[in-house]
Short mmCIF file of C-alpha atoms in Angstrom, two decimals:
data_model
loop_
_atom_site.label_atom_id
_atom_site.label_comp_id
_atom_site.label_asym_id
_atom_site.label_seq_id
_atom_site.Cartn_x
_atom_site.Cartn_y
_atom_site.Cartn_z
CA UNK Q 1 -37.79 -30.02 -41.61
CA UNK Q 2 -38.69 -29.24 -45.31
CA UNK Q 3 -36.93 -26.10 -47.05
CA UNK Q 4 -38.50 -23.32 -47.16
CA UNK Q 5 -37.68 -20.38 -49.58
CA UNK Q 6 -37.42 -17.03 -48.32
CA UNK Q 7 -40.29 -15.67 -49.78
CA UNK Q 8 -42.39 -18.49 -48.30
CA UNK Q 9 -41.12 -17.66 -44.70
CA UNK Q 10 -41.38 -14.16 -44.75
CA UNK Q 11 -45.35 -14.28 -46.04
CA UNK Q 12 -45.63 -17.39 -42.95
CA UNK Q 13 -44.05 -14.83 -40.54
CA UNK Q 14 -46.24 -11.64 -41.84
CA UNK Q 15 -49.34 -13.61 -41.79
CA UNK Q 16 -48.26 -14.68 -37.67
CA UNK Q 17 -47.07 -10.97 -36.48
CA UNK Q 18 -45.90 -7.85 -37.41
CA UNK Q 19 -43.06 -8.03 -35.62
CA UNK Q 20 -41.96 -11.50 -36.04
CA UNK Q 21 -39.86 -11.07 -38.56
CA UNK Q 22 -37.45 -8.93 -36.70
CA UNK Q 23 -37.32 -11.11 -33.66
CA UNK Q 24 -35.00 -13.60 -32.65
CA UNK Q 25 -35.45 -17.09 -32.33
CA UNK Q 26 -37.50 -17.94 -29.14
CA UNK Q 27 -35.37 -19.39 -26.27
CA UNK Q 28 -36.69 -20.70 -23.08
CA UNK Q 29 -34.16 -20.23 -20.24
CA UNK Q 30 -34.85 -22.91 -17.13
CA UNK Q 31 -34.55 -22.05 -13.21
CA UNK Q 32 -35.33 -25.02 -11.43
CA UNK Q 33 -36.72 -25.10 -8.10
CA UNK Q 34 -35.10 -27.50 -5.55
CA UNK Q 35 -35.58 -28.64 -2.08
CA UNK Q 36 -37.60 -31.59 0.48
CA UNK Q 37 -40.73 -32.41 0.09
CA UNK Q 38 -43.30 -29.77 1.27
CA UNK Q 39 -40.32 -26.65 1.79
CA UNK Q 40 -42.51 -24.96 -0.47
CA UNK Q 41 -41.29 -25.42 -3.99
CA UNK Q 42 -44.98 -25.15 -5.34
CA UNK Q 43 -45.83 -22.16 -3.54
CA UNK Q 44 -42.72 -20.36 -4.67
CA UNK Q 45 -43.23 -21.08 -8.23
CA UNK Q 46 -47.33 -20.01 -7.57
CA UNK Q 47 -45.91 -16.67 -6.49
CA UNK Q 48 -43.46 -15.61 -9.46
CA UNK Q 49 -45.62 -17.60 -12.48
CA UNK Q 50 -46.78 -15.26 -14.53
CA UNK Q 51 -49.89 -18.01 -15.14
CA UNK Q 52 -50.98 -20.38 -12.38
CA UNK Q 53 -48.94 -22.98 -12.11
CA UNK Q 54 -48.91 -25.39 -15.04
CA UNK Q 55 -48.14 -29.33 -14.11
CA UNK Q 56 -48.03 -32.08 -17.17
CA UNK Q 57 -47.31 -36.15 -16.13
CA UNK Q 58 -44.33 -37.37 -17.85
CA UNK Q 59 -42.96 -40.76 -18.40
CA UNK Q 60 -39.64 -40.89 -17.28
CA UNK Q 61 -37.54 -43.67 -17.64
CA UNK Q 62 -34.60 -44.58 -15.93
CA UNK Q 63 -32.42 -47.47 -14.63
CA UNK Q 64 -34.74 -49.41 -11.90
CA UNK Q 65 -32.80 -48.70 -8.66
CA UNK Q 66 -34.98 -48.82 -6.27
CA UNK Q 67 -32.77 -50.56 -3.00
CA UNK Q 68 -36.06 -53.07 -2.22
CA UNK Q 69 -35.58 -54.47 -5.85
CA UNK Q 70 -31.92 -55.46 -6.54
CA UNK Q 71 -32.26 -58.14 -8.85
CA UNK Q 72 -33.72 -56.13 -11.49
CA UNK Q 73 -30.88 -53.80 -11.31
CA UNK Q 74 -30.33 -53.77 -14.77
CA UNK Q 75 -33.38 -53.41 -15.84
CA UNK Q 76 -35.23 -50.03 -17.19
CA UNK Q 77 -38.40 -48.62 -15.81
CA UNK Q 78 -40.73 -46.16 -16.36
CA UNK Q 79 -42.59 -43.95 -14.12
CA UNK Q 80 -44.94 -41.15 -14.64
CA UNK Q 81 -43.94 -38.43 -12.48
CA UNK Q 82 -46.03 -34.82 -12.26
CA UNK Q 83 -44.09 -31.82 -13.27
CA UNK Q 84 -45.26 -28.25 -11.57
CA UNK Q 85 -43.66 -25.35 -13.30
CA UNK Q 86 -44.48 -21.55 -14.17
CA UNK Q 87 -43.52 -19.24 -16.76
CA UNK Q 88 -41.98 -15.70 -16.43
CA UNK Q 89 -42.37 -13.94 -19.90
CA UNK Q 90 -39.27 -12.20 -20.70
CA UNK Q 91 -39.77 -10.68 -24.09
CA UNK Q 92 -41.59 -12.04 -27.06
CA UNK Q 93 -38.73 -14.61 -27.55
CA UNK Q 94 -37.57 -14.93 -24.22
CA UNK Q 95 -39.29 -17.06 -21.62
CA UNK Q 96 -38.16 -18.45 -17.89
CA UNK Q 97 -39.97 -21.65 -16.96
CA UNK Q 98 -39.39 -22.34 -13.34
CA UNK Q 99 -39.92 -26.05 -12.58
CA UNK Q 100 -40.34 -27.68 -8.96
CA UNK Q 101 -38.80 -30.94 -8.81
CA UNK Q 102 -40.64 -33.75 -7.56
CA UNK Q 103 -39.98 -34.02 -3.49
CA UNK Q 104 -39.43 -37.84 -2.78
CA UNK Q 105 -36.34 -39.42 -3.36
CA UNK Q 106 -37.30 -41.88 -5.24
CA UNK Q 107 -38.04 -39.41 -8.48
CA UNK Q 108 -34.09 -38.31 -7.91
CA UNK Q 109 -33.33 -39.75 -11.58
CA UNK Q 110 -35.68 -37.66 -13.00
CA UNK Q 111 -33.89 -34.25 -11.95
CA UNK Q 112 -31.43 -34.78 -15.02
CA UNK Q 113 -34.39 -34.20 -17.31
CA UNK Q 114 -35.31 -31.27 -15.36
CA UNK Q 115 -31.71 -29.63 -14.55
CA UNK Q 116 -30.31 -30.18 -18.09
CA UNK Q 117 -29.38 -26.68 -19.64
CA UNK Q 118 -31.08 -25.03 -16.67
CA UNK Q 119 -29.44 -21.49 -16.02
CA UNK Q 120 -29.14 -22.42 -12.22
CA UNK Q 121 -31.61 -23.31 -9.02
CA UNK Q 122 -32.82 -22.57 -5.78
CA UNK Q 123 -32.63 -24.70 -3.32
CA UNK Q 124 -34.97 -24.10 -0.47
CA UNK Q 125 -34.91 -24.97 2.77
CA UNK Q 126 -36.70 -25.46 5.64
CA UNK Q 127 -35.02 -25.05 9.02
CA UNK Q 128 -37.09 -27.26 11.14
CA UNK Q 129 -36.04 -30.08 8.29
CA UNK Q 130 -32.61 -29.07 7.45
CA UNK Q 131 -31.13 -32.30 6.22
CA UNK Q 132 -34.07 -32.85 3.38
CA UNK Q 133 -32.13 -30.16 1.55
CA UNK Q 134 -28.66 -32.07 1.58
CA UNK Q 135 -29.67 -34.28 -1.53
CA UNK Q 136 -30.45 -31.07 -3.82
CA UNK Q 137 -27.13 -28.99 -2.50
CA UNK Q 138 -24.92 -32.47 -3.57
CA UNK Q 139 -26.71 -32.86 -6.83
CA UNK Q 140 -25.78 -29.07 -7.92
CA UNK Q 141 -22.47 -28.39 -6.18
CA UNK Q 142 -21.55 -32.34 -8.38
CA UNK Q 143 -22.45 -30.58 -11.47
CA UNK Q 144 -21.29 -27.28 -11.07
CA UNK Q 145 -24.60 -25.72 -11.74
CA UNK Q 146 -25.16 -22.41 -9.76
CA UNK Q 147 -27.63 -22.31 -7.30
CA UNK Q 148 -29.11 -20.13 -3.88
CA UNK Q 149 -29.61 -21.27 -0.76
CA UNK Q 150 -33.28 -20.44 0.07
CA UNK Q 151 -34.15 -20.22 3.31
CA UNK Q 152 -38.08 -20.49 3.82
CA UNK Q 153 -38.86 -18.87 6.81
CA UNK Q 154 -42.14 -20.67 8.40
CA UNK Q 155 -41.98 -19.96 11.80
CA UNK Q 156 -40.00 -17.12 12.23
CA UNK Q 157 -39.54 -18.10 15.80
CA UNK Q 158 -36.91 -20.58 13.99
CA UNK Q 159 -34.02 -18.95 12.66
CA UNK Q 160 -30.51 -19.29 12.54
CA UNK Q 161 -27.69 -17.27 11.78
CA UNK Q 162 -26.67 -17.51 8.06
CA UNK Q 163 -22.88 -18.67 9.46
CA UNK Q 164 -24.65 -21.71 11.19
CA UNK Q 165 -26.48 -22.85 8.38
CA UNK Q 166 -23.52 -22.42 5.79
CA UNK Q 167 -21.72 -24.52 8.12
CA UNK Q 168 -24.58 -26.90 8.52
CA UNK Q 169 -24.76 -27.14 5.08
CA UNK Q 170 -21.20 -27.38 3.90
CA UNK Q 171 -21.53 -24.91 1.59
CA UNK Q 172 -18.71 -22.77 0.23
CA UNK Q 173 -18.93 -18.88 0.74
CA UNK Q 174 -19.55 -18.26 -2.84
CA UNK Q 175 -22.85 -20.10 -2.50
CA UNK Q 176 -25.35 -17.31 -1.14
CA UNK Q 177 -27.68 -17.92 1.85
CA UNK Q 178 -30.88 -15.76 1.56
CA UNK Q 179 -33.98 -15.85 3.67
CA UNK Q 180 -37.93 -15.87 1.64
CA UNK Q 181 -41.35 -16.33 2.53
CA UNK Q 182 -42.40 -18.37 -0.90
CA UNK Q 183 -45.73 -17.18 -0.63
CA UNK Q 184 -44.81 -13.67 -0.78
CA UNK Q 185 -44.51 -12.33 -4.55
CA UNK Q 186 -41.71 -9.88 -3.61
CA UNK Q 187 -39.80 -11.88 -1.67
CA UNK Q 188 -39.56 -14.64 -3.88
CA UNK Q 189 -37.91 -12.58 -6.32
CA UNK Q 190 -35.60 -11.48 -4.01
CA UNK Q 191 -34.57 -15.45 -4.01
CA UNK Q 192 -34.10 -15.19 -7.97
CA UNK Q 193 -32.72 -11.73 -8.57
CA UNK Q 194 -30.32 -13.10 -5.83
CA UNK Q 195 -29.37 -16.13 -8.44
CA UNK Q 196 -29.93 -13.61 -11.90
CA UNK Q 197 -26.87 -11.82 -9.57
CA UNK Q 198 -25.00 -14.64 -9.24
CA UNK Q 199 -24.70 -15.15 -12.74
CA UNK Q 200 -24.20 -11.68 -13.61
CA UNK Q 201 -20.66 -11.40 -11.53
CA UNK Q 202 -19.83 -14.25 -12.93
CA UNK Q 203 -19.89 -12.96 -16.23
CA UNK Q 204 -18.45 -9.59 -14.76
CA UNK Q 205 -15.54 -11.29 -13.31
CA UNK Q 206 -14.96 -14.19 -16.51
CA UNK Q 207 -14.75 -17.11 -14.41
CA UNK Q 208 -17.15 -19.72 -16.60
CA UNK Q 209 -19.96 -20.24 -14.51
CA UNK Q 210 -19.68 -23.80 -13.67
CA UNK Q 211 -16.35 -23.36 -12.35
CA UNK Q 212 -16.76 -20.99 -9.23
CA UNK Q 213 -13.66 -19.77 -8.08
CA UNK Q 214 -13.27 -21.40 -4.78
CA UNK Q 215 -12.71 -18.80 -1.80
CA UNK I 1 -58.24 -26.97 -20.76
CA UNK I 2 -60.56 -25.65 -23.96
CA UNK I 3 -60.64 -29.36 -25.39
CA UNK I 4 -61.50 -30.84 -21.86
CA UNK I 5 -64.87 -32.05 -22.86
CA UNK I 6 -64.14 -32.33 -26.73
CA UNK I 7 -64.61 -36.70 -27.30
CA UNK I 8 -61.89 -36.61 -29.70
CA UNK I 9 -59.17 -35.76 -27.44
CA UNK I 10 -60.07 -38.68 -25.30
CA UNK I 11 -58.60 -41.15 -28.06
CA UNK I 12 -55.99 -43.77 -27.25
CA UNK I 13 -52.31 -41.59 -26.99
CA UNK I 14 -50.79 -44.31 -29.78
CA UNK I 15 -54.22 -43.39 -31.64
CA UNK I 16 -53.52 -39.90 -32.02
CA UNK I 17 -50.24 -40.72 -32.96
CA UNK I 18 -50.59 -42.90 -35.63
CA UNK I 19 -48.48 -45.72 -33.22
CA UNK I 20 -45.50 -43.58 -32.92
CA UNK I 21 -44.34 -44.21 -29.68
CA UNK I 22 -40.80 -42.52 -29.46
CA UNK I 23 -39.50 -39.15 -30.38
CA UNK I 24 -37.36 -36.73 -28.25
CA UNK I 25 -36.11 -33.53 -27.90
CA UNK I 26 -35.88 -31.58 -25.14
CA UNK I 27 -39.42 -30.76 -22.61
CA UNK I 28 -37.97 -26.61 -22.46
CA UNK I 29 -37.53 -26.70 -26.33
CA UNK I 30 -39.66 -23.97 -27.75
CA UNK I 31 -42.54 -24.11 -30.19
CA UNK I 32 -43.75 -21.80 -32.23
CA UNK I 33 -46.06 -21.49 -35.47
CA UNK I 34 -45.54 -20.40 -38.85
CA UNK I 35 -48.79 -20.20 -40.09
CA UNK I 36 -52.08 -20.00 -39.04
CA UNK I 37 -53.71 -23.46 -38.98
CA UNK I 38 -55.99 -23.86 -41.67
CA UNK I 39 -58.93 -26.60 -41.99
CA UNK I 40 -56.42 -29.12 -43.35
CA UNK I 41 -55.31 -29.61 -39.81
CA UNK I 42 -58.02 -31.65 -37.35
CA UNK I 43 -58.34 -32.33 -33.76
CA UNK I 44 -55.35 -32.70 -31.46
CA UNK I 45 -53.07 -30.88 -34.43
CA UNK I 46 -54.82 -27.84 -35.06
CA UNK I 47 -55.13 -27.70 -31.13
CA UNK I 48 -51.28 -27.76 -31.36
CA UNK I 49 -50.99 -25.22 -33.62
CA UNK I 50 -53.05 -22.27 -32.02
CA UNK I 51 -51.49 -23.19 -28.97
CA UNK I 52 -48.30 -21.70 -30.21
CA UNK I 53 -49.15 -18.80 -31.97
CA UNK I 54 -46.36 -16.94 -29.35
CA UNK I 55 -43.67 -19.57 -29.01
CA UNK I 56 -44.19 -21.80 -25.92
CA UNK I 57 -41.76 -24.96 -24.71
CA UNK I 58 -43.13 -28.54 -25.54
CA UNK I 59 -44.11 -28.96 -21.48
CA UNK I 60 -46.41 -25.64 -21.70
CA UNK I 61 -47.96 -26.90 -24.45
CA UNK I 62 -48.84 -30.16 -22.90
CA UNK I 63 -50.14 -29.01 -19.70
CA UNK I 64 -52.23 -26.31 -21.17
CA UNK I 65 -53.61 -28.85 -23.51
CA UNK I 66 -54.35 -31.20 -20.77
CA UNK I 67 -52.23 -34.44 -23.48
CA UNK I 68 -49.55 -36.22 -22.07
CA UNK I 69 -45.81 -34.69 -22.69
CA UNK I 70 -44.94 -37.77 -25.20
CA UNK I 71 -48.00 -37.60 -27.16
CA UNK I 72 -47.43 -33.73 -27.52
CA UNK I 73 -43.62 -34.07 -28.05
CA UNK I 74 -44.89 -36.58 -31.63
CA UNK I 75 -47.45 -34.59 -32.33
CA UNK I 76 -44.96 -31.30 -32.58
CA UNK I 77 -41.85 -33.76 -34.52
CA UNK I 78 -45.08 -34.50 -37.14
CA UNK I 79 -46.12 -31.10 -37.53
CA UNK I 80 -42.80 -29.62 -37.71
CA UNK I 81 -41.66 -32.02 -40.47
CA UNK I 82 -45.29 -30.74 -42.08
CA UNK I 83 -44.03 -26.93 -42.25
CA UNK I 84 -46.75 -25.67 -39.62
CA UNK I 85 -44.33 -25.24 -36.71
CA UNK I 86 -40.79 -24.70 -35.87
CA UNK I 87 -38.82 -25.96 -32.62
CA UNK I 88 -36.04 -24.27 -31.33
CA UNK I 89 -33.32 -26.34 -29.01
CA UNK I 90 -30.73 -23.69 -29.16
CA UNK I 91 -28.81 -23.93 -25.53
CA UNK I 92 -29.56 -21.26 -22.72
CA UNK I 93 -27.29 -22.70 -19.81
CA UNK I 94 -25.78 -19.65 -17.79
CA UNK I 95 -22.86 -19.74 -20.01
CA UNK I 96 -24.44 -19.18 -23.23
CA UNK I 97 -25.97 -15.73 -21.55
CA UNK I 98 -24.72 -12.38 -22.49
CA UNK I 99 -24.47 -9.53 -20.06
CA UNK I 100 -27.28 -8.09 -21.82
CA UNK I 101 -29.95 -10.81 -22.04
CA UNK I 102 -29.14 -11.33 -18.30
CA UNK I 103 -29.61 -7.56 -17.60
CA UNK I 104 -32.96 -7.73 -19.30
CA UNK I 105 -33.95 -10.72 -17.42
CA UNK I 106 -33.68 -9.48 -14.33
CA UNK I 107 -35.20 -6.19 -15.10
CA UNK I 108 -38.31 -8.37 -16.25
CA UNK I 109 -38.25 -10.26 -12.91
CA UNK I 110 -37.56 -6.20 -10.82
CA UNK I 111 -41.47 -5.72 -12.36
CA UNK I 112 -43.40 -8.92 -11.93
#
């Protein structure tokens, strides 16, 4: 990046925005949105974007794993994968993307593109399909990223108490279990205030927050 | 999706890129202007630019341009080396947080 002089910036900034000059640098802070294919991942981020949801294809490359191909084991591939996210303005240099990852397991490799430097996740999950959820849950708890339990309630004919799904899940009691219609504005933020909360008492308390203190 | 039916934009990806085929920083890194774009800057570039008046991350500015995420990530490396944008990769994991930016998040989220 060339060098810029003072004066130069400060005339670039004026001629942008008033109030640029005061304001921080911008930061974008990333939630990511976890969970089986069709648990509603899109429709949650739909209902908290600020915009409708945005989606960009992205190369991704990775080591070919795929179990009907061993011999090329070694080899890299590349695969363009479609990324839905939406954006929650904070403040002028503050802004939350939420991104859905991809459902199928075969896109798995791309999640460390998504989940690196992400603030935490929600996992949702659908009762009727419990076990498509068991892939995101391993993939955070390994990494110590925080992340919510999401519970989206379809058919509310199907529910369970939270203690049977904890248990169903494996999931440690500092790992909260809440219950959201993703199509409903208010209740989806209910899921992410419940994770913003999360991350708050673990400031409140010191313990870093990939290293939940184990009840 | 204001360039949808502009010809130019349908160019060959290595085309706009002048055959640069690799950059990378991160697709949450945030981009942001520091000028206006003036008529030295054509096409996909100024398109760039105006995008980013308010600071955006490289994957907003991709899908709201309708250009593929490597194209976009080149384009932004070129024009930052240029002096018409800046990128920002400064860390935001849950650790780097204060209390206070926290706080203010979730009042944010409280009024969506």
């Amino acid at each position: 990046m060339p060098h810029h002089s003072p004066e130069t910036q400060q005339r670039n900034r004026l001629s942008m925005s008033p109030n640029a000059a005061s304001s921080p640098a911008p930061r974008a802070l990333k939630v990511v949105i976890a969970g089986g294919f069709g648990v509603g991942k899109t429709s949650i981020v739909g209902s908290l974007s600020e915009v409708p949801p945005l989606r960009t294809e992205a190369k991704m490359t990775s080591a070919s794993i795929g179990i009907d191909d061993t011999s090329k084991i070694n080899q890299k591939t590349t695969t363009t994968v479609a990324m839905d996210f939406g954006r929650i303005t904070i403040d002028r240099s503050l802004i939350m993307y939420l991104f859905g990852t991809p459902g199928q397991d075969r896109f798995g490799f791309m999640w460390d593109d998504l989940v690196n430097g992400a603030i935490g996740a929600l996992v949702l999950v659908d009762l009727r399909r419990i076990d498509d959820c068991f892939d995101a849950v391993d993939y955070f708890e390994n990494r110590s990223i925080p992340f919510v339990v999401a519970m989206n309630v379809f058919d509310p004919a199907v529910q369970y108490p939270e203690a049977v799904v904890r248990d169903a899940l494996s999931i440690s009691d500092h790992v909260p279990i809440v219950s959201i219609d993703a199509r409903d504005r208010e209740s989806a933020k209910g899921g992410l205030l419940t994770l913003l909360n999360v991350l708050v008492s673990r400031k409140q308390t010191g313990a870093p927050v990939g290293d939940p203190a184990r009840v | 999706m204001a360039y949808e039916d502009d010809e130019r934009l349908k160019a060959r990806p290595y085309f706009i890129t002048a055959g640069k085929t690799h950059s990378n920083f991160p697709l949450e890194a945030m981009v942001v202007a520091r000028q206006a774009p003036t008529s030295a800057l054509r096409h996909e570039r100024r398109a760039v630019v105006e995008e980013v008046a308010n600071p955006k991350a490289l994957v907003e500015v991709a899908a709201q341009l309708g250009l593929p995420l490597g194209v976009v990530r080149i384009l932004i490396e070129e024009l930052a080396s240029d002096g018409w944008v800046d990128i920002h990769t400064e860390s935001s994991t849950a650790d780097d947080l204060d209390i206070d930016t926290l706080l203010r998040v979730i009042d944010a989220v409280k009024h969506l």
